[in-house]
Amino acid sequence: IPEGMLIPEQLQQWLASTQISEVAELQLPANPTVSHDASVLQEAVSRGFSSDGEVFDIHHLAELAADVCGFQAVVLVGTDDVWCRGLLQWLTSGGMAIVAYDRNDASHLPASCGGMRAHY
């Protein structure tokens, strides 16, 4: 949750009613000393998360979001409750999310490939 972002009452209620430990694989606090000229790409390469800009592990993306961008980062397990109630409310309130999807090689649109063409 970006610092200072207001969370709508409905989302606050959902978070309060959900055992976050049941849906969160990883929770990272925001880095309070973010450098405004930091490069996510340079940091990803220096940590060995990427060689040319693509990051394949959502846990690495969360770490970069927290450490380099200063966001509180949470990796959620995709239960129906998370996707149907929480994510929609989060996005409509101005929140950000990174979602994994398979992409069609020709059009780059979402496709069903069994995870073999996963992108974020």
Coordinates of N, CA, C and O in Angstrom, one line a residue:
I1 N 0.9 -1.2 0.0 CA 0.0 0.0 0.0 C 0.9 1.2 0.0 O 1.6 1.4 1.0
P2 N 0.9 2.0 -1.0 CA 1.7 3.2 -1.0 C 1.4 4.1 0.1 O 0.2 4.3 0.5
E3 N 2.4 4.6 0.8 CA 2.2 5.4 1.9 C 1.4 6.6 1.6 O 1.5 7.3 0.6
G4 N 0.4 6.9 2.5 CA -0.5 8.0 2.3 C -1.7 7.7 1.4 O -2.6 8.6 1.3
M5 N -1.7 6.6 0.8 CA -2.9 6.2 -0.1 C -4.1 5.9 0.8 O -3.9 5.1 1.8
L6 N -5.2 6.4 0.5 CA -6.4 6.1 1.3 C -7.0 4.9 0.8 O -7.2 4.7 -0.4
I7 N -7.5 4.0 1.7 CA -8.1 2.7 1.3 C -9.6 2.9 1.5 O -10.0 3.3 2.6
P8 N -10.4 2.6 0.5 CA -11.9 2.8 0.7 C -12.3 1.9 1.9 O -11.8 0.8 2.2
E9 N -13.4 2.3 2.5 CA -14.0 1.6 3.6 C -14.2 0.1 3.3 O -13.9 -0.8 4.1
Q10 N -14.8 -0.2 2.1 CA -15.0 -1.6 1.7 C -13.8 -2.4 1.7 O -13.8 -3.6 2.2
L11 N -12.7 -1.9 1.2 CA -11.4 -2.7 1.2 C -10.9 -2.8 2.6 O -10.4 -3.9 2.9
Q12 N -11.0 -1.8 3.4 CA -10.6 -1.9 4.8 C -11.3 -3.0 5.5 O -10.7 -3.8 6.2
Q13 N -12.6 -3.1 5.2 CA -13.4 -4.2 5.9 C -13.0 -5.6 5.4 O -12.9 -6.5 6.1
W14 N -12.7 -5.7 4.0 CA -12.3 -6.9 3.5 C -11.0 -7.4 4.1 O -10.8 -8.5 4.5
L15 N -10.0 -6.4 4.1 CA -8.7 -6.8 4.7 C -8.8 -7.2 6.2 O -8.2 -8.1 6.6
A16 N -9.7 -6.5 6.9 CA -9.9 -6.8 8.3 C -10.5 -8.2 8.5 O -10.2 -8.9 9.5
S17 N -11.4 -8.6 7.6 CA -12.1 -9.9 7.7 C -11.3 -11.0 7.2 O -11.6 -12.2 7.4
T18 N -10.2 -10.7 6.4 CA -9.4 -11.8 5.8 C -8.1 -12.0 6.7 O -7.5 -11.0 7.1
Q19 N -7.8 -13.2 6.9 CA -6.6 -13.5 7.6 C -5.5 -13.4 6.5 O -5.3 -14.2 5.7
I20 N -4.8 -12.2 6.6 CA -3.8 -11.9 5.5 C -2.8 -13.0 5.4 O -2.3 -13.3 4.3
S21 N -2.5 -13.7 6.5 CA -1.5 -14.8 6.4 C -2.0 -16.0 5.5 O -1.2 -16.8 5.0
E22 N -3.3 -16.1 5.3 CA -3.9 -17.1 4.5 C -3.8 -16.9 3.1 O -3.9 -17.8 2.2
V23 N -3.7 -15.6 2.7 CA -3.7 -15.3 1.2 C -2.3 -14.7 0.8 O -2.1 -14.5 -0.4
A24 N -1.5 -14.3 1.7 CA -0.2 -13.7 1.4 C 1.0 -14.7 1.5 O 1.2 -15.3 2.5
E25 N 1.7 -14.8 0.4 CA 2.9 -15.7 0.4 C 4.1 -14.9 0.9 O 5.0 -15.4 1.4
L26 N 4.1 -13.6 0.7 CA 5.2 -12.7 1.0 C 4.7 -11.3 1.3 O 3.8 -10.8 0.6
Q27 N 5.2 -10.7 2.4 CA 4.9 -9.4 2.8 C 6.2 -8.6 3.0 O 7.0 -9.1 3.9
L28 N 6.4 -7.5 2.3 CA 7.6 -6.7 2.5 C 7.2 -5.3 2.8 O 6.4 -4.7 2.1
P29 N 7.9 -4.7 3.8 CA 7.6 -3.3 4.2 C 8.2 -2.4 3.1 O 9.2 -2.7 2.5
A30 N 7.7 -1.2 3.0 CA 8.2 -0.2 2.1 C 9.6 0.3 2.7 O 9.7 0.5 3.9
N31 N 10.5 0.5 1.8 CA 11.8 1.1 2.1 C 11.6 2.6 2.4 O 11.2 3.3 1.4
P32 N 11.9 3.1 3.6 CA 11.6 4.5 3.8 C 12.7 5.4 3.3 O 12.5 6.6 3.2
T33 N 13.8 4.9 2.8 CA 14.9 5.7 2.3 C 15.1 5.5 0.8 O 16.2 5.2 0.4
V34 N 14.1 5.5 0.0 CA 14.1 5.3 -1.4 C 14.9 6.5 -2.1 O 14.6 7.6 -1.8
S35 N 15.8 6.2 -3.0 CA 16.5 7.2 -3.8 C 15.6 7.5 -5.0 O 15.2 6.6 -5.8
H36 N 15.3 8.7 -5.3 CA 14.5 9.1 -6.4 C 15.1 8.9 -7.7 O 14.5 9.0 -8.7
D37 N 16.4 8.8 -7.8 CA 17.1 8.5 -9.0 C 17.5 7.1 -9.2 O 18.3 6.7 -10.1
A38 N 16.9 6.2 -8.4 CA 17.3 4.8 -8.5 C 16.7 4.1 -9.7 O 15.6 4.6 -10.2
S39 N 17.4 3.2 -10.3 CA 16.9 2.5 -11.5 C 16.5 1.0 -11.1 O 17.3 0.3 -10.6
V40 N 15.2 0.7 -11.4 CA 14.7 -0.6 -11.1 C 15.5 -1.6 -12.0 O 15.9 -2.7 -11.5
L41 N 15.7 -1.3 -13.2 CA 16.5 -2.2 -14.1 C 17.9 -2.4 -13.6 O 18.3 -3.6 -13.5
Q42 N 18.6 -1.4 -13.2 CA 20.0 -1.6 -12.7 C 20.0 -2.4 -11.4 O 20.8 -3.3 -11.3
E43 N 19.0 -2.2 -10.6 CA 18.9 -2.9 -9.3 C 18.6 -4.4 -9.6 O 19.1 -5.3 -9.0
A44 N 17.7 -4.7 -10.5 CA 17.3 -6.0 -10.9 C 18.5 -6.8 -11.4 O 18.8 -7.9 -11.1
V45 N 19.3 -6.1 -12.3 CA 20.5 -6.7 -12.8 C 21.6 -7.0 -11.8 O 22.2 -8.1 -11.7
S46 N 21.8 -6.0 -10.9 CA 22.8 -6.1 -9.8 C 22.4 -7.2 -8.8 O 23.3 -7.8 -8.3
R47 N 21.2 -7.5 -8.6 CA 20.7 -8.6 -7.7 C 20.6 -9.9 -8.4 O 20.3 -10.9 -7.8
G48 N 20.9 -9.9 -9.7 CA 20.8 -11.2 -10.4 C 19.4 -11.6 -10.8 O 19.1 -12.8 -11.1
F49 N 18.4 -10.7 -10.7 CA 17.0 -11.0 -11.0 C 16.8 -10.9 -12.5 O 15.8 -11.5 -13.0
S50 N 17.7 -10.2 -13.3 CA 17.5 -10.0 -14.7 C 18.8 -9.8 -15.3 O 19.7 -9.3 -14.7
S51 N 18.9 -10.2 -16.6 CA 20.1 -9.8 -17.4 C 19.8 -8.7 -18.4 O 20.7 -8.0 -18.8
D52 N 18.5 -8.6 -18.8 CA 18.2 -7.6 -19.8 C 16.9 -6.9 -19.6 O 16.3 -6.3 -20.5
G53 N 16.3 -7.0 -18.4 CA 15.1 -6.2 -18.1 C 13.9 -7.1 -17.8 O 12.9 -6.6 -17.2
E54 N 13.9 -8.4 -18.1 CA 12.8 -9.2 -17.8 C 13.0 -9.8 -16.4 O 14.0 -10.4 -16.2
V55 N 12.0 -9.7 -15.6 CA 12.0 -10.4 -14.3 C 10.9 -11.4 -14.3 O 9.7 -11.1 -14.5
F56 N 11.3 -12.7 -14.0 CA 10.4 -13.8 -14.1 C 9.7 -14.2 -12.8 O 8.8 -15.0 -12.8
D57 N 10.2 -13.8 -11.7 CA 9.7 -14.2 -10.4 C 9.0 -13.1 -9.7 O 9.6 -12.0 -9.4
I58 N 7.7 -13.3 -9.4 CA 6.9 -12.3 -8.7 C 7.5 -11.9 -7.4 O 7.4 -10.7 -7.0
H59 N 8.2 -12.8 -6.7 CA 8.8 -12.4 -5.4 C 9.9 -11.4 -5.6 O 10.1 -10.5 -4.8
H60 N 10.7 -11.6 -6.7 CA 11.7 -10.6 -7.0 C 11.1 -9.2 -7.4 O 11.6 -8.2 -7.0
L61 N 10.0 -9.3 -8.1 CA 9.3 -8.0 -8.5 C 8.8 -7.3 -7.2 O 8.9 -6.1 -7.0
A62 N 8.3 -8.1 -6.2 CA 7.8 -7.5 -5.0 C 9.0 -6.9 -4.2 O 8.9 -5.8 -3.6
E63 N 10.1 -7.6 -4.2 CA 11.3 -7.1 -3.5 C 11.8 -5.8 -4.2 O 12.1 -4.8 -3.4
L64 N 11.8 -5.7 -5.5 CA 12.2 -4.4 -6.2 C 11.2 -3.3 -5.9 O 11.5 -2.2 -5.7
A65 N 9.9 -3.6 -5.8 CA 8.8 -2.6 -5.5 C 9.0 -2.1 -4.2 O 8.9 -0.8 -3.9
A66 N 9.4 -2.9 -3.2 CA 9.5 -2.5 -1.8 C 10.9 -1.7 -1.7 O 10.9 -0.6 -1.1
D67 N 11.9 -2.3 -2.1 CA 13.3 -1.7 -1.9 C 13.6 -0.5 -2.8 O 14.2 0.5 -2.3
V68 N 13.2 -0.6 -4.0 CA 13.6 0.5 -5.0 C 12.6 1.6 -5.1 O 12.9 2.7 -5.2
C69 N 11.3 1.1 -5.1 CA 10.2 2.1 -5.4 C 9.5 2.6 -4.1 O 8.8 3.5 -4.2
G70 N 9.8 1.9 -3.0 CA 9.2 2.4 -1.7 C 7.8 2.0 -1.5 O 7.0 2.7 -0.8
F71 N 7.3 0.9 -2.1 CA 5.9 0.5 -1.9 C 5.9 -0.7 -1.0 O 6.8 -1.5 -0.9
Q72 N 4.9 -0.8 -0.1 CA 4.7 -2.0 0.6 C 4.2 -3.0 -0.4 O 3.4 -2.8 -1.2
A73 N 4.9 -4.2 -0.4 CA 4.6 -5.2 -1.4 C 4.0 -6.5 -0.8 O 4.6 -6.9 0.3
V74 N 3.0 -7.0 -1.3 CA 2.4 -8.3 -0.9 C 2.2 -9.1 -2.1 O 1.6 -8.7 -3.1
V75 N 2.6 -10.4 -2.0 CA 2.3 -11.4 -3.0 C 1.2 -12.2 -2.5 O 1.3 -12.9 -1.5
L76 N 0.0 -12.1 -3.2 CA -1.2 -12.8 -2.8 C -1.4 -14.1 -3.5 O -1.1 -14.2 -4.7
V77 N -1.9 -15.1 -2.8 CA -2.3 -16.4 -3.4 C -3.7 -16.1 -4.1 O -4.5 -15.5 -3.5
G78 N -3.8 -16.5 -5.3 CA -5.0 -16.2 -6.1 C -6.3 -17.0 -5.8 O -6.7 -17.8 -6.6
T79 N -6.9 -16.8 -4.6 CA -8.1 -17.4 -4.3 C -9.3 -16.6 -4.9 O -9.1 -15.5 -5.3
D80 N -10.4 -17.2 -5.1 CA -11.6 -16.5 -5.7 C -11.9 -15.3 -4.9 O -12.3 -14.3 -5.4
D81 N -11.8 -15.4 -3.6 CA -12.1 -14.2 -2.7 C -11.2 -13.0 -3.0 O -11.6 -11.9 -3.1
V82 N -9.9 -13.3 -3.1 CA -8.9 -12.3 -3.4 C -9.2 -11.6 -4.8 O -9.3 -10.4 -4.9
W83 N -9.5 -12.4 -5.8 CA -9.7 -11.9 -7.1 C -11.0 -11.2 -7.3 O -11.1 -10.1 -7.9
C84 N -12.1 -11.8 -6.8 CA -13.4 -11.3 -7.0 C -13.7 -10.1 -6.2 O -14.4 -9.2 -6.6
R85 N -13.3 -10.1 -4.9 CA -13.7 -9.0 -4.0 C -12.5 -8.0 -3.8 O -12.6 -6.8 -4.1
G86 N -11.4 -8.5 -3.4 CA -10.3 -7.6 -3.0 C -9.6 -6.9 -4.1 O -9.4 -5.7 -4.0
L87 N -9.2 -7.7 -5.1 CA -8.5 -7.0 -6.2 C -9.3 -6.0 -6.9 O -8.8 -4.9 -7.2
L88 N -10.5 -6.2 -7.2 CA -11.4 -5.3 -7.9 C -11.5 -4.0 -7.1 O -11.3 -2.9 -7.6
Q89 N -11.8 -4.2 -5.8 CA -11.9 -3.0 -4.9 C -10.6 -2.2 -4.8 O -10.5 -1.0 -4.8
W90 N -9.5 -3.0 -4.8 CA -8.2 -2.4 -4.7 C -7.9 -1.5 -5.9 O -7.4 -0.4 -5.8
L91 N -8.1 -2.1 -7.1 CA -7.8 -1.3 -8.3 C -8.7 -0.1 -8.5 O -8.3 0.9 -9.0
T92 N -10.0 -0.3 -8.2 CA -10.9 0.9 -8.4 C -10.7 2.0 -7.4 O -11.1 3.1 -7.6
S93 N -9.9 1.7 -6.3 CA -9.6 2.7 -5.4 C -8.3 3.4 -5.7 O -7.8 4.3 -5.0
G94 N -7.6 3.0 -6.8 CA -6.4 3.6 -7.3 C -5.2 2.8 -6.9 O -4.1 3.2 -7.1
G95 N -5.4 1.6 -6.4 CA -4.2 0.7 -6.1 C -3.6 0.2 -7.3 O -4.1 0.3 -8.4
M96 N -2.4 -0.4 -7.1 CA -1.7 -1.0 -8.2 C -1.5 -2.5 -8.0 O -1.5 -2.9 -6.9
A97 N -1.5 -3.3 -9.1 CA -1.3 -4.7 -9.0 C -0.5 -5.2 -10.2 O -0.6 -4.6 -11.3
I98 N 0.3 -6.2 -10.0 CA 1.0 -6.9 -11.0 C 0.4 -8.3 -11.1 O 0.3 -9.0 -10.1
V99 N -0.1 -8.7 -12.3 CA -0.8 -9.9 -12.4 C -0.1 -10.8 -13.5 O 0.2 -10.3 -14.6
A100 N 0.1 -12.0 -13.2 CA 0.7 -12.9 -14.2 C -0.4 -13.4 -15.1 O -1.5 -13.6 -14.8
Y101 N 0.0 -13.5 -16.4 CA -0.9 -14.0 -17.4 C 0.0 -14.7 -18.6 O 1.1 -14.3 -18.8
D102 N -0.6 -15.7 -19.2 CA 0.0 -16.2 -20.4 C -0.3 -15.2 -21.6 O -1.4 -14.7 -21.7
R103 N 0.6 -15.0 -22.5 CA 0.4 -14.1 -23.6 C 0.5 -14.9 -24.9 O 1.3 -15.8 -25.1
N104 N -0.3 -14.5 -25.8 CA -0.2 -15.0 -27.2 C 1.0 -14.4 -27.9 O 1.3 -13.2 -27.8
D105 N 1.9 -15.2 -28.5 CA 3.1 -14.7 -29.1 C 2.9 -13.7 -30.2 O 3.7 -12.8 -30.4
A106 N 1.8 -13.9 -31.0 CA 1.6 -13.0 -32.1 C 1.0 -11.7 -31.7 O 1.4 -10.6 -32.1
S107 N 0.0 -11.7 -30.8 CA -0.7 -10.5 -30.5 C -0.4 -9.9 -29.1 O -0.7 -8.8 -28.8
H108 N 0.3 -10.7 -28.3 CA 0.7 -10.3 -26.9 C -0.5 -10.1 -26.0 O -0.4 -9.6 -24.9
L109 N -1.7 -10.6 -26.5 CA -2.9 -10.5 -25.6 C -2.9 -11.7 -24.7 O -2.3 -12.8 -25.0
P110 N -3.7 -11.7 -23.6 CA -3.8 -12.8 -22.8 C -4.3 -14.1 -23.5 O -5.1 -14.0 -24.4
A111 N -3.7 -15.2 -23.2 CA -4.1 -16.5 -23.8 C -4.1 -17.6 -22.7 O -3.5 -17.4 -21.6
S112 N -4.5 -18.7 -23.1 CA -4.5 -19.9 -22.1 C -3.4 -20.9 -22.7 O -3.7 -21.6 -23.6
C113 N -2.3 -20.8 -22.0 CA -1.1 -21.7 -22.5 C -0.6 -22.5 -21.3 O 0.6 -22.9 -21.4
G114 N -1.3 -22.7 -20.3 CA -0.9 -23.5 -19.2 C 0.3 -23.0 -18.4 O 1.1 -23.7 -17.8
G115 N 0.5 -21.7 -18.5 CA 1.7 -21.1 -17.8 C 3.0 -21.1 -18.6 O 4.0 -20.7 -18.1
M116 N 2.9 -21.6 -19.8 CA 4.1 -21.8 -20.6 C 4.6 -20.5 -21.3 O 5.7 -20.4 -21.7
R117 N 3.8 -19.5 -21.3 CA 4.1 -18.2 -21.9 C 3.8 -17.0 -20.9 O 3.3 -16.0 -21.2
A118 N 4.1 -17.3 -19.6 CA 3.8 -16.4 -18.6 C 4.5 -15.0 -18.7 O 5.7 -15.0 -18.9
H119 N 3.8 -14.0 -18.4 CA 4.3 -12.6 -18.4 C 3.6 -11.9 -17.2 O 2.6 -12.3 -16.8
Y120 N 4.1 -10.8 -16.9 CA 3.5 -9.9 -15.9 C 3.0 -8.6 -16.5 O 3.6 -8.2 -17.4

